[in-house]
Coordinates of C-alpha atoms in Angstrom, one line a residue:
Chain A
Q1 CA -43.7 38.7 42.9
S2 CA -43.2 42.7 42.4
A3 CA -45.1 44.7 40.0
L4 CA -41.7 46.0 38.9
T5 CA -40.2 43.2 36.9
Q6 CA -36.4 42.9 36.5
P7 CA -34.5 40.0 34.9
P8 CA -33.1 38.0 37.5
S9 CA -29.7 37.9 36.6
A10 CA -27.3 39.8 34.4
S11 CA -23.4 39.2 33.4
G12 CA -20.5 40.7 31.4
T13 CA -17.0 40.7 31.6
P14 CA -14.5 43.5 32.7
G15 CA -14.9 46.8 30.5
Q16 CA -18.3 45.5 29.0
R17 CA -21.5 47.6 29.2
V18 CA -24.5 46.2 30.7
I19 CA -28.0 47.1 30.8
I20 CA -30.8 46.0 33.2
S21 CA -34.0 46.8 32.7
C22 CA -37.0 47.5 34.6
S23 CA -40.9 47.1 33.6
G24 CA -43.9 48.4 35.1
S25 CA -47.0 50.1 34.3
R26 CA -49.0 53.3 34.1
S27 CA -49.3 53.1 37.9
N28 CA -46.2 52.7 39.1
I29 CA -43.1 53.8 36.5
G30 CA -45.6 55.8 34.3
H31 CA -46.5 57.6 37.8
D32 CA -43.3 58.5 39.2
S33 CA -39.8 58.9 38.9
V34 CA -37.3 56.1 39.0
N35 CA -34.5 55.1 41.5
W36 CA -31.6 52.3 41.4
Y37 CA -30.1 51.0 44.2
Q38 CA -27.0 48.6 44.2
H39 CA -27.4 45.9 47.3
L40 CA -24.5 43.7 48.8
P41 CA -26.4 41.4 51.5
G42 CA -25.7 42.7 54.9
T43 CA -25.0 46.4 53.9
A44 CA -27.3 49.1 53.3
P45 CA -28.6 49.5 49.5
R46 CA -26.7 52.4 47.8
L47 CA -28.4 54.8 45.7
L48 CA -27.0 54.4 42.3
I49 CA -29.7 56.6 40.4
Y50 CA -32.7 58.8 41.3
N51 CA -34.9 61.4 39.6
N52 CA -34.6 58.3 36.5
N53 CA -31.1 59.6 35.7
Q54 CA -29.4 61.6 38.3
R55 CA -26.6 60.4 39.9
P56 CA -25.7 61.5 43.5
S57 CA -22.4 62.9 44.4
G58 CA -19.7 60.0 44.8
V59 CA -21.5 57.5 42.2
P60 CA -19.3 57.1 39.2
D61 CA -20.5 58.3 35.8
R62 CA -20.3 54.5 34.8
F63 CA -23.6 54.3 35.9
S64 CA -26.5 56.1 34.3
G65 CA -30.0 55.6 34.3
S66 CA -33.1 56.3 31.6
K67 CA -36.7 55.8 31.3
S68 CA -39.4 55.7 28.8
G69 CA -43.0 55.6 29.5
T70 CA -43.2 52.7 31.8
S71 CA -40.1 51.1 31.5
A72 CA -36.6 52.3 32.8
S73 CA -33.2 50.7 32.3
L74 CA -29.8 51.2 34.2
A75 CA -26.6 51.1 32.2
I76 CA -23.4 50.4 33.7
R77 CA -20.3 51.0 31.3
G78 CA -16.5 50.0 32.1
L79 CA -17.6 46.9 34.4
Q80 CA -15.6 46.4 37.0
S81 CA -15.7 43.2 39.1
E82 CA -16.5 45.7 42.4
D83 CA -19.9 46.5 40.2
E84 CA -20.9 42.5 41.2
A85 CA -24.0 42.9 43.0
D86 CA -27.9 43.0 43.3
Y87 CA -29.4 45.8 41.6
Y88 CA -32.8 47.2 41.9
C89 CA -35.3 49.8 40.8
A90 CA -37.6 51.2 43.0
V91 CA -40.8 53.8 42.4
W92 CA -43.6 55.3 44.3
D93 CA -46.6 53.8 42.6
D94 CA -50.3 56.1 42.6
S95 CA -51.4 55.0 45.9
L96 CA -48.3 56.1 47.5
N97 CA -46.9 52.5 48.0
G98 CA -43.4 51.7 48.0
V99 CA -42.4 49.4 45.3
F100 CA -39.2 47.7 44.3
G101 CA -38.4 45.4 41.5
G102 CA -37.4 41.6 42.1
G103 CA -34.0 42.6 41.7
T104 CA -31.1 41.5 39.4
K105 CA -27.9 39.8 40.5
L106 CA -24.9 40.9 38.4
T107 CA -22.0 38.9 38.0
V108 CA -18.9 40.0 36.3
L109 CA -17.3 36.8 34.8
Chain B
Q1 CA -23.8 64.6 58.8
V2 CA -26.8 62.6 58.1
Q3 CA -26.7 59.6 60.1
L4 CA -29.6 57.1 60.7
V5 CA -28.7 54.5 63.5
Q6 CA -30.8 51.5 64.0
S7 CA -31.4 49.3 67.4
G8 CA -29.2 46.0 67.7
A9 CA -30.1 42.3 66.4
E10 CA -33.1 40.7 67.8
V11 CA -34.4 37.2 68.5
K12 CA -37.9 36.2 68.8
K13 CA -40.1 33.3 69.3
P14 CA -42.7 32.5 66.5
G15 CA -45.8 34.8 67.4
A16 CA -43.6 37.5 69.2
S17 CA -43.6 41.0 68.4
V18 CA -40.7 42.9 67.6
K19 CA -39.9 46.8 67.9
V20 CA -37.0 48.2 65.9
S21 CA -35.7 51.8 66.2
C22 CA -34.1 54.4 64.0
K23 CA -32.4 57.3 65.4
A24 CA -31.8 60.2 63.1
S25 CA -29.2 63.1 63.7
G26 CA -27.5 65.8 61.2
Y27 CA -30.9 66.8 59.6
T28 CA -34.8 68.3 60.7
F29 CA -35.9 64.8 61.7
T30 CA -39.6 66.3 61.2
G31 CA -38.9 67.1 57.6
Y32 CA -38.5 63.6 56.0
D33 CA -40.5 60.5 55.9
I34 CA -38.8 57.8 57.3
N35 CA -39.3 54.3 55.1
W36 CA -39.0 51.2 56.5
V37 CA -37.5 48.0 53.6
R38 CA -36.5 44.8 54.4
H39 CA -34.4 42.0 52.9
V40 CA -34.8 38.1 53.4
T41 CA -31.9 36.3 52.6
G42 CA -32.3 35.1 48.9
R43 CA -34.9 37.1 48.1
G44 CA -35.3 40.8 47.1
L45 CA -35.6 44.4 48.8
E46 CA -39.2 45.0 50.0
W47 CA -40.9 48.2 51.2
M48 CA -42.8 48.1 54.3
G49 CA -44.1 51.3 54.9
W50 CA -43.4 55.3 55.7
M51 CA -44.2 57.3 58.5
N52 CA -44.5 61.3 58.8
P53 CA -42.7 62.3 61.9
N54 CA -44.4 65.6 61.8
S55 CA -47.7 64.4 61.2
G56 CA -47.5 60.6 62.6
N57 CA -49.4 60.0 59.3
T58 CA -48.6 56.6 58.2
G59 CA -48.5 54.1 55.0
Y60 CA -48.5 50.6 55.2
A61 CA -47.8 48.2 52.0
R62 CA -50.8 45.9 51.9
K63 CA -49.1 42.7 52.9
F64 CA -48.1 44.0 56.5
Q65 CA -51.2 46.1 57.3
G66 CA -52.5 44.9 60.8
R67 CA -49.2 43.8 61.6
V68 CA -47.0 46.8 61.3
I69 CA -46.9 50.0 63.5
M70 CA -44.7 52.5 62.6
T71 CA -44.4 55.4 65.0
G72 CA -42.2 58.4 65.8
D73 CA -40.5 60.3 68.9
T74 CA -39.8 63.9 67.9
S75 CA -38.1 64.5 71.0
I76 CA -35.4 62.0 70.6
R77 CA -35.5 62.0 67.2
T78 CA -36.5 58.4 66.8
A79 CA -38.7 56.4 64.3
Y80 CA -39.7 52.8 64.9
M81 CA -41.3 49.8 63.3
E82 CA -42.8 47.3 65.2
L83 CA -44.2 44.1 63.4
S84 CA -46.2 41.7 65.2
N85 CA -47.3 38.0 65.0
L86 CA -43.5 37.1 64.1
N87 CA -43.1 34.1 62.0
S88 CA -40.2 32.3 60.3
D89 CA -40.9 34.3 57.0
D90 CA -40.1 37.3 58.9
T91 CA -36.6 36.5 59.4
A92 CA -34.6 39.7 57.3
V93 CA -32.6 42.5 57.8
Y94 CA -34.5 45.6 58.6
Y95 CA -33.7 48.8 57.3
C96 CA -35.0 52.1 57.7
A97 CA -34.1 55.4 55.2
R98 CA -34.9 58.9 54.8
G99 CA -37.3 58.5 52.0
L100 CA -37.4 56.2 49.0
G101 CA -34.7 57.4 46.5
T102 CA -31.9 58.6 49.2
T103 CA -28.7 57.9 50.2
Y104 CA -29.6 57.9 53.8
W105 CA -30.3 54.5 55.1
G106 CA -30.1 52.7 58.7
Q107 CA -27.2 50.0 59.1
G108 CA -29.7 47.2 59.1
T109 CA -31.3 45.5 62.2
L110 CA -31.0 41.9 62.0
V111 CA -34.4 40.0 63.3
T112 CA -34.6 36.1 63.5
V113 CA -37.5 34.4 64.5
S114 CA -36.9 31.0 65.8
S115 CA -38.4 28.4 68.2

């Protein structure tokens, strides 16, 4: 059981906006910036958001991140079928341990 | 360009050890920590630990302490993750990554533990 809590599943129809939450504590999200990954099993995780709300080059602006206190969220607008994947938040905690959320499986209906 | 290239798939028996390598190129190897993350099918991503190639310092997730060793060889720009006393729950794809919030990941190494 992860110290970062994510909903196990989320869904939406093409074109919709979906938000995935990540809830933690003062020792993890409250301590450091949040990263978000998209993962398709068998492939390397893809960084979508770093530093709470920064997008790496090549990541569409449909993806956005935010953080408030000990929670963070990933928003995906204009949902597309190719967005169907697992999504994870990740942070460093105050003991210098990396922590991943439990993951959210996004289904595009 | 930055690349992390991992060693090939492994099949191990319970109780054995596995050593996965991660060869870096395209950047200063000693300038960034290497993290190891695994994915067990049907479960989430799991952080295992980090290794600083410059100092050799390491930090391991509590779950793996006593069973994992992360090392680096700066002469060949390669990081290693050795996991011992394997059991079926260790069957997973193991990834190296340059940091935690990073676009630079290895391609993954499937380790299968089976009798």
